[in-house]
Short mmCIF file of C-alpha atoms in Angstrom, two decimals:
data_model
loop_
_atom_site.label_atom_id
_atom_site.label_comp_id
_atom_site.label_asym_id
_atom_site.label_seq_id
_atom_site.Cartn_x
_atom_site.Cartn_y
_atom_site.Cartn_z
CA MET A 1 0.00 0.00 0.00
CA ARG A 2 1.52 3.36 -1.10
CA MET A 3 1.70 6.26 1.29
CA SER A 4 0.12 9.56 0.30
CA ARG A 5 2.53 12.22 -1.06
CA GLY A 6 1.85 14.72 1.69
CA ARG A 7 4.56 17.08 3.06
CA ARG A 8 6.95 15.29 5.45
CA GLY A 9 9.22 16.42 8.24
CA ARG A 10 12.89 15.56 8.49
CA SER A 11 12.05 12.20 10.05
CA GLY A 12 10.04 11.25 6.99
CA ARG A 13 6.71 11.54 8.78
CA PRO A 14 3.91 13.54 7.15
CA ARG A 15 3.95 17.17 8.38
CA SER A 16 0.89 18.33 10.26
CA ALA A 17 -0.85 21.68 9.67
CA ARG A 18 0.75 22.93 12.93
CA ASP A 19 4.22 21.95 11.62
CA ILE A 20 3.58 23.88 8.42
CA GLU A 21 2.34 26.91 10.35
CA MET A 22 5.38 26.90 12.65
CA ARG A 23 7.68 26.57 9.65
CA THR A 24 6.04 29.60 8.04
CA ILE A 25 6.45 31.65 11.21
CA GLU A 26 10.12 30.65 11.45
CA GLU A 27 10.75 31.61 7.84
CA GLU A 28 9.03 34.95 8.30
CA GLU A 29 11.05 35.70 11.42
CA SER A 30 14.26 34.84 9.57
CA PHE A 31 13.18 37.12 6.72
CA ARG A 32 12.57 39.99 9.17
CA GLN A 33 15.99 39.50 10.73
CA ASP A 34 17.65 39.56 7.33
CA LEU A 35 15.84 42.77 6.48
CA GLU A 36 16.87 44.39 9.74
CA THR A 37 20.53 43.41 9.28
CA THR A 38 20.57 44.77 5.74
CA PHE A 39 18.40 47.86 5.89
CA ARG A 40 18.61 49.31 9.39
CA PRO A 41 22.22 50.55 8.89
CA VAL A 42 21.46 52.26 5.58
CA PHE A 43 18.32 53.92 6.96
CA GLU A 44 20.13 55.05 10.11
CA LYS A 45 22.35 57.27 7.96
CA HIS A 46 19.22 59.17 6.96
CA GLY A 47 18.06 59.66 10.54
CA ASN A 48 14.46 59.76 11.71
CA GLN A 49 13.39 61.71 8.64
CA GLY A 50 13.98 58.79 6.28
CA VAL A 51 14.56 58.80 2.52
CA LEU A 52 12.83 61.24 0.18
CA VAL A 53 10.35 59.33 -1.99
CA THR A 54 11.16 61.25 -5.19
CA GLU A 55 14.90 60.58 -4.79
CA LEU A 56 14.17 56.92 -4.17
CA GLN A 57 12.09 56.78 -7.34
CA ASP A 58 14.82 58.49 -9.39
CA GLU A 59 17.51 56.12 -8.13
CA LEU A 60 15.34 53.04 -8.70
CA ASP A 61 14.70 54.15 -12.28
CA GLU A 62 18.44 53.69 -12.93
CA THR A 63 18.33 50.04 -11.83
CA GLY A 64 16.74 47.00 -13.39
CA ILE A 65 13.92 46.76 -10.86
CA ILE A 66 11.28 47.72 -13.42
CA ASN A 67 11.98 44.40 -15.13
CA HIS A 68 10.50 42.80 -12.02
CA ILE A 69 8.00 45.43 -10.89
CA PRO A 70 6.24 47.65 -13.47
CA GLU A 71 7.04 51.35 -13.01
CA GLU A 72 3.45 52.40 -12.22
CA ARG A 73 3.13 49.61 -9.68
CA LEU A 74 6.48 50.57 -8.13
CA ASP A 75 5.46 54.22 -7.76
CA MET A 76 2.16 53.19 -6.18
CA LEU A 77 3.94 50.93 -3.67
CA LEU A 78 6.33 53.70 -2.64
CA GLU A 79 3.49 56.18 -2.23
CA LYS A 80 1.55 53.70 -0.09
CA ALA A 81 4.66 52.99 1.96
CA ASP A 82 4.74 56.68 2.96
CA ARG A 83 1.90 56.14 5.44
CA ASP A 84 2.14 59.55 7.12
CA GLY A 85 2.25 61.39 3.78
CA ASP A 86 5.37 63.47 4.57
CA SER A 87 7.11 62.46 1.29
CA TYR A 88 9.75 60.46 3.19
CA ILE A 89 9.98 56.72 3.81
CA THR A 90 11.36 55.77 7.20
CA TYR A 91 12.82 52.44 8.24
CA ASN A 92 9.57 51.44 10.00
CA GLU A 93 7.49 52.35 6.96
CA PHE A 94 9.79 50.34 4.73
CA MET A 95 9.62 47.33 7.05
CA ASN A 96 5.84 47.60 7.13
CA MET A 97 5.72 47.54 3.33
CA MET A 98 8.04 44.53 3.15
CA THR A 99 6.41 42.40 5.86
CA ARG A 100 2.74 43.38 5.93
CA PRO A 101 0.63 40.55 4.45
CA GLY A 102 -0.97 41.25 1.10
CA VAL A 103 1.13 44.32 0.22
CA LEU A 104 3.82 42.68 -1.91
CA THR A 105 3.92 39.47 -3.87
CA GLU A 106 6.82 37.11 -3.23
CA LYS A 107 8.43 38.21 -6.52
CA GLU A 108 8.11 41.88 -5.53
CA ARG A 109 9.60 41.22 -2.09
CA ARG A 110 12.64 39.58 -3.67
CA ALA A 111 13.06 42.46 -6.10
CA MET A 112 12.76 45.11 -3.39
CA GLY A 113 15.20 43.27 -1.16
CA GLY A 114 17.69 42.90 -4.00
CA PHE A 115 17.74 46.51 -5.22
CA MET A 116 16.76 48.80 -2.37
CA ALA A 117 19.84 48.54 -0.12
CA ASN A 118 22.28 49.77 -2.77
CA VAL A 119 19.86 52.42 -3.95
CA ILE A 120 19.37 53.88 -0.47
CA SER A 121 23.14 53.81 0.10
CA ASN A 122 23.61 55.92 -3.03
CA ILE A 123 21.23 58.63 -1.81
CA VAL A 124 22.96 61.40 0.13
CA PRO A 125 21.22 62.05 3.47
CA GLU A 126 19.60 65.47 3.81
CA SER A 127 21.88 66.31 6.75
CA MET A 128 24.98 65.70 4.61
CA LYS A 129 23.88 67.64 1.55
CA GLN A 130 26.11 70.61 0.93
CA ASP A 131 25.78 73.76 -1.06
CA PHE A 132 28.23 73.86 -3.97
CA LEU A 133 28.51 77.64 -3.65
CA GLU A 134 29.85 77.29 -0.12
CA HIS A 135 32.96 75.66 -1.56
CA TYR A 136 33.98 78.77 -3.48
CA THR A 137 36.85 80.21 -1.47
CA CYS A 138 39.86 82.45 -2.05
CA CYS A 139 42.01 80.55 0.43
CA PRO A 140 44.33 79.61 -1.13
CA PRO A 141 43.91 82.11 -3.97
CA PRO A 142 43.89 80.86 -7.56
CA LEU A 143 47.53 80.59 -8.59
CA PHE A 144 47.93 78.24 -11.53
CA MET A 145 45.86 80.00 -14.19
CA PRO A 146 47.43 83.46 -13.63
CA ILE A 147 50.96 82.00 -13.56
CA ILE A 148 50.62 79.88 -16.71
CA SER A 149 48.98 82.81 -18.49
CA ILE A 150 51.86 85.13 -17.57
CA VAL A 151 54.39 82.55 -18.78
CA GLU A 152 52.57 82.29 -22.12
CA ILE A 153 52.56 86.08 -22.49
CA VAL A 154 56.29 86.36 -21.68
CA VAL A 155 57.24 83.64 -24.18
CA PHE A 156 55.05 85.25 -26.84
CA ILE A 157 56.67 88.66 -26.33
CA ILE A 158 60.19 87.18 -26.53
CA TYR A 159 59.51 85.46 -29.85
CA ALA A 160 57.59 88.49 -31.18
CA MET A 161 60.72 90.58 -30.61
CA GLU A 162 62.88 87.98 -32.35
CA LEU A 163 60.53 87.85 -35.37
CA LYS A 164 60.08 91.62 -35.58
CA ASP A 165 62.59 92.20 -38.41
CA THR A 166 62.12 88.88 -40.23
CA LYS A 167 59.95 87.82 -43.16
CA ASP A 168 57.42 86.40 -40.72
CA PRO A 169 56.69 89.14 -38.16
CA VAL A 170 53.98 88.64 -35.57
CA THR A 171 50.59 89.98 -36.58
CA ALA A 172 47.05 89.33 -35.45
CA THR A 173 46.89 85.91 -37.13
CA SER A 174 50.46 85.04 -38.18
CA GLY A 175 53.99 84.90 -36.94
CA VAL A 176 54.98 81.61 -35.37
CA PRO A 177 58.59 80.65 -34.49
CA LEU A 178 58.86 77.28 -36.21
CA TYR A 179 62.47 77.05 -35.03
CA SER A 180 61.43 77.12 -31.38
CA PRO A 181 62.27 74.04 -29.27
CA PHE A 182 58.82 74.43 -27.68
CA ILE A 183 56.60 73.90 -30.73
CA TYR A 184 55.39 70.39 -31.61
CA LYS A 185 56.88 69.18 -34.91
CA PRO A 186 56.14 65.71 -36.33
CA SER A 187 59.71 65.37 -37.55
CA ARG A 188 61.05 65.83 -34.00
CA ARG A 189 58.66 63.56 -32.09
CA TYR A 190 61.55 62.06 -30.13
CA GLU A 191 61.82 65.34 -28.22
CA ALA A 192 59.09 64.38 -25.81
CA TRP A 193 58.85 67.75 -24.08
CA ARG A 194 57.31 69.23 -27.24
CA TYR A 195 54.05 67.33 -26.54
CA LEU A 196 53.63 69.68 -23.57
CA THR A 197 55.59 72.87 -24.29
CA TYR A 198 53.77 73.63 -27.57
CA LEU A 199 51.18 75.34 -25.35
CA LEU A 200 53.63 78.26 -24.97
CA ILE A 201 53.71 79.07 -28.70
CA HIS A 202 50.91 81.00 -30.43
CA GLN A 203 50.31 81.97 -34.02
CA GLY A 204 49.58 85.69 -33.79
CA TYR A 205 48.37 87.75 -30.86
CA MET A 206 44.69 86.98 -31.51
CA HIS A 207 45.47 83.31 -30.96
CA LEU A 208 47.13 84.18 -27.66
CA VAL A 209 44.40 86.55 -26.48
CA GLY A 210 41.67 84.06 -27.34
CA ASN A 211 43.32 81.29 -25.34
CA LEU A 212 44.05 83.58 -22.40
CA ILE A 213 40.42 84.69 -22.19
CA PHE A 214 39.28 81.10 -22.55
CA GLN A 215 41.49 79.65 -19.84
CA LEU A 216 41.06 82.49 -17.35
CA LEU A 217 37.29 82.54 -17.79
CA LEU A 218 37.06 78.78 -17.28
CA GLY A 219 40.08 78.09 -15.09
CA LEU A 220 39.68 80.65 -12.32
CA PRO A 221 36.21 79.44 -11.21
CA LEU A 222 37.55 75.89 -11.13
CA GLU A 223 40.48 76.92 -8.95
CA PHE A 224 38.18 78.65 -6.46
CA VAL A 225 36.41 75.32 -5.79
CA HIS A 226 38.82 72.55 -6.82
CA LYS A 227 42.15 74.26 -5.96
CA PHE A 228 45.12 74.89 -8.22
CA TRP A 229 46.74 71.45 -8.16
CA ARG A 230 43.66 69.66 -9.52
CA VAL A 231 43.25 72.25 -12.25
CA ALA A 232 46.95 72.02 -13.11
CA VAL A 233 46.80 68.24 -13.45
CA VAL A 234 43.76 68.39 -15.74
CA TYR A 235 45.16 71.28 -17.78
CA PHE A 236 48.56 69.72 -18.47
CA CYS A 237 47.06 66.29 -19.17
CA GLY A 238 44.66 67.97 -21.60
CA VAL A 239 47.61 69.61 -23.35
CA ILE A 240 49.37 66.24 -23.67
CA ALA A 241 46.21 64.47 -24.82
CA GLY A 242 45.66 67.22 -27.38
CA SER A 243 49.11 66.86 -28.93
CA LEU A 244 48.87 63.06 -28.93
CA ALA A 245 45.46 63.17 -30.61
CA HIS A 246 46.86 65.63 -33.16
CA SER A 247 49.87 63.42 -33.83
CA LEU A 248 47.56 60.47 -34.56
CA THR A 249 45.53 62.33 -37.19
CA ASP A 250 47.62 65.20 -38.62
CA HIS A 251 50.88 63.37 -39.18
CA SER A 252 52.74 66.15 -41.01
CA ILE A 253 51.39 69.33 -39.38
CA ALA A 254 53.08 71.25 -36.55
CA LEU A 255 51.01 72.24 -33.51
CA ALA A 256 51.05 75.37 -31.36
CA GLY A 257 48.76 76.95 -28.78
CA ALA A 258 47.08 76.08 -25.49
CA SER A 259 43.76 74.96 -26.97
CA GLY A 260 44.19 71.41 -25.66
CA GLY A 261 44.45 72.77 -22.13
CA CYS A 262 41.55 75.18 -22.66
CA TYR A 263 39.29 72.40 -23.85
CA ALA A 264 40.41 70.25 -20.94
CA LEU A 265 38.99 72.97 -18.69
CA ILE A 266 35.65 72.66 -20.50
CA GLY A 267 35.78 68.92 -19.95
CA ALA A 268 36.62 69.45 -16.27
CA HIS A 269 33.63 71.75 -15.89
CA LEU A 270 31.41 69.11 -17.49
CA ALA A 271 32.80 66.48 -15.13
CA SER A 272 32.18 68.75 -12.15
CA VAL A 273 28.57 69.26 -13.22
CA VAL A 274 28.05 65.51 -13.57
CA VAL A 275 29.46 64.50 -10.17
CA ASN A 276 28.08 67.50 -8.27
CA TRP A 277 24.69 67.73 -9.98
CA SER A 278 22.53 67.67 -6.85
CA GLU A 279 24.88 69.99 -4.93
CA MET A 280 24.80 72.57 -7.73
CA ASN A 281 21.01 72.43 -7.72
CA HIS A 282 20.82 73.05 -3.96
CA GLU A 283 18.05 75.64 -3.40
CA CYS A 284 18.35 76.70 -7.06
CA CYS A 285 14.58 77.07 -7.44
CA ASP A 286 14.01 79.19 -4.33
CA GLY A 287 13.78 82.44 -6.25
CA ASN A 288 17.45 83.45 -6.10
CA PRO A 289 18.52 84.36 -9.69
CA ILE A 290 22.23 83.79 -8.92
CA ARG A 291 21.58 80.23 -7.73
CA LEU A 292 19.47 79.60 -10.82
CA LEU A 293 22.19 80.87 -13.16
CA LEU A 294 24.80 78.73 -11.40
CA SER A 295 22.61 75.61 -11.30
CA ALA A 296 23.74 72.43 -13.03
CA PRO A 297 21.35 72.54 -16.03
CA VAL A 298 22.27 76.16 -16.83
CA ARG A 299 26.01 75.45 -16.50
CA LEU A 300 25.73 72.35 -18.67
CA THR A 301 23.83 74.27 -21.37
CA LEU A 302 26.36 77.12 -21.43
CA LEU A 303 29.34 74.76 -21.52
CA LEU A 304 27.94 72.71 -24.38
CA LEU A 305 27.03 75.88 -26.26
CA LEU A 306 30.55 77.31 -25.79
CA ALA A 307 32.25 74.09 -26.86
CA GLY A 308 29.90 73.65 -29.80
CA LEU A 309 30.37 77.18 -31.15
CA ASP A 310 34.15 77.11 -30.81
CA THR A 311 34.37 73.67 -32.43
CA ALA A 312 32.15 74.79 -35.30
CA ASN A 313 34.42 77.81 -35.81
CA ALA A 314 37.51 75.57 -35.81
CA VAL A 315 35.94 73.18 -38.33
CA TYR A 316 34.99 76.08 -40.62
CA ARG A 317 38.47 77.61 -40.48
CA ARG A 318 40.11 74.22 -41.10
CA PHE A 319 38.04 73.03 -44.06
CA PHE A 320 36.28 76.05 -45.59
CA ASP A 321 38.47 79.12 -44.94
CA PRO A 322 41.66 79.13 -47.07
CA ALA A 323 43.20 81.78 -44.80
CA GLY A 324 42.18 80.00 -41.61
CA GLY A 325 45.28 77.85 -41.38
CA LYS A 326 45.58 74.24 -40.32
CA ILE A 327 43.57 74.31 -37.09
CA GLY A 328 44.31 71.28 -34.90
CA ILE A 329 40.71 70.15 -34.37
CA THR A 330 41.67 66.79 -32.92
CA ALA A 331 43.87 68.58 -30.38
CA HIS A 332 40.73 70.36 -29.18
CA MET A 333 38.81 67.11 -28.96
CA GLY A 334 41.68 65.30 -27.24
CA GLY A 335 41.83 68.01 -24.59
CA LEU A 336 38.06 67.96 -24.09
CA VAL A 337 37.90 64.20 -23.58
CA ALA A 338 40.92 64.24 -21.28
CA GLY A 339 39.35 66.98 -19.18
CA LEU A 340 36.08 65.08 -18.92
CA PHE A 341 37.68 61.72 -18.11
CA LEU A 342 40.25 63.05 -15.67
CA GLY A 343 37.79 65.54 -14.22
CA ILE A 344 35.56 62.74 -12.95
CA ALA A 345 38.54 61.11 -11.23
CA VAL A 346 40.47 64.20 -10.10
CA MET A 347 38.13 67.14 -9.56
CA LYS A 348 36.51 67.70 -6.17
CA ASN A 349 33.37 65.63 -5.60
CA ILE A 350 31.50 67.13 -2.66
CA ASN A 351 29.37 64.08 -1.87
CA GLU A 352 30.94 61.13 -3.66
CA LYS A 353 28.60 58.24 -4.40
CA PRO A 354 29.87 54.68 -4.88
CA TRP A 355 29.01 54.63 -8.59
CA GLU A 356 30.82 57.93 -9.17
CA LYS A 357 34.01 56.53 -7.65
CA LYS A 358 33.80 53.49 -9.93
CA VAL A 359 33.23 55.66 -13.00
CA GLY A 360 36.23 57.76 -12.00
CA TRP A 361 38.51 54.72 -11.96
CA VAL A 362 37.15 53.58 -15.33
CA THR A 363 37.69 56.98 -16.99
CA LEU A 364 41.18 57.28 -15.49
CA ALA A 365 42.06 53.85 -16.90
CA ALA A 366 40.64 54.85 -20.30
CA PHE A 367 42.81 57.99 -20.36
CA LEU A 368 45.96 56.05 -19.47
CA ILE A 369 45.21 53.42 -22.13
CA PHE A 370 44.78 56.16 -24.76
CA VAL A 371 48.10 57.77 -23.81
CA SER A 372 49.89 54.41 -23.93
CA LEU A 373 48.47 53.47 -27.33
CA ALA A 374 49.23 56.92 -28.75
CA ILE A 375 52.87 56.70 -27.58
CA PHE A 376 53.26 53.29 -29.24
CA PHE A 377 51.70 54.65 -32.43
CA ASN A 378 54.09 57.59 -32.51
CA GLY A 379 57.01 55.24 -32.14
CA LEU A 380 55.96 52.57 -34.63
CA TYR A 381 54.00 54.32 -37.39
CA ASN A 382 55.96 54.88 -40.62
CA GLY A 383 53.80 57.62 -42.13
CA TYR A 384 55.39 60.57 -40.33
CA PRO A 385 57.86 62.95 -42.05
CA GLU A 386 61.47 61.89 -41.99
CA THR A 387 62.98 62.37 -38.55
CA ASP A 388 65.05 65.52 -38.16
CA TRP A 389 68.09 64.73 -36.02
CA THR A 390 69.78 68.12 -36.34
CA PRO A 391 70.33 70.15 -33.13
CA CYS A 392 67.15 71.93 -32.17
CA CYS A 393 68.84 74.93 -30.57
CA PRO A 394 71.82 76.10 -32.70
#
């Protein structure tokens, strides 16, 4: 005679209804303990106020939770979880949502448990939120941008005096000392310092003035918040990335000017907006026009407009204006990308989130890989002009 296929205990005996009920209670208690271990610490960082519902919704939208819980259903659950209607979800309200019978299906409970802890950890507590404007300070004063600008002016004046009585005197748009040991020349790529020092040479005083305005306008505000050493690192790396990008594309054309560094400052501003988005938007809609103008969306719009207009001008002068000269467009782009990539890793992040730190490491690695590949290309490619081994400084 075959036994019925009822549920059995560990001893092999059929389990009674009381056994099943006790097992369910034990499982539920274990589930509660797991929730408390996981979620109490992350909620404690937000204090008694809890987590803002709208921020929770925004963070969850960036995850894959909507593959498990439809977006409308998710929003409804979060709104119901806010039982006191104060727009914040506290630890107790969250626990009530997770453990109250009939609120969540088993699939929804698993999804919430899998995604919510990391999401809440990524949200900056209200008590820790800082105003980006409070980080503008003159102590120490901005040093790097004024110093590098003065050096560029001095070098320009020296060469302008040397070229004064030659066939190529300095004018608004011409007059570049091709004999200078500072300028980048494809035929002298083995002189590695040229990948950096070309920033000191300018073709005409309009070229110099334009770059000075550009870098002072963009660099000084960065130094007030991020300090001179961060700006210096991004600027010089942008200059190097600009010359390397130029050497990969314009194999036979010399390069002069600080445009790579200037565009790196644009990239650094973009990076700062990305990683400090919420801090820049702090109280931006409270009626203060200054805060509105300095908010992240306005900054981002102005930066993209500035970069777009200048790039369009460079493209026009390179391809459609016979008198425009050989503008190093890829040097601009190399500097921009370097500034953006290094800016995420180097520039000051007021409230760093875990994902921002990871992105910073990724972009830093991408920059270093580009530099390494470009160096190998410069050493191995055979399409450059014949190497000039004559002394550079007779």
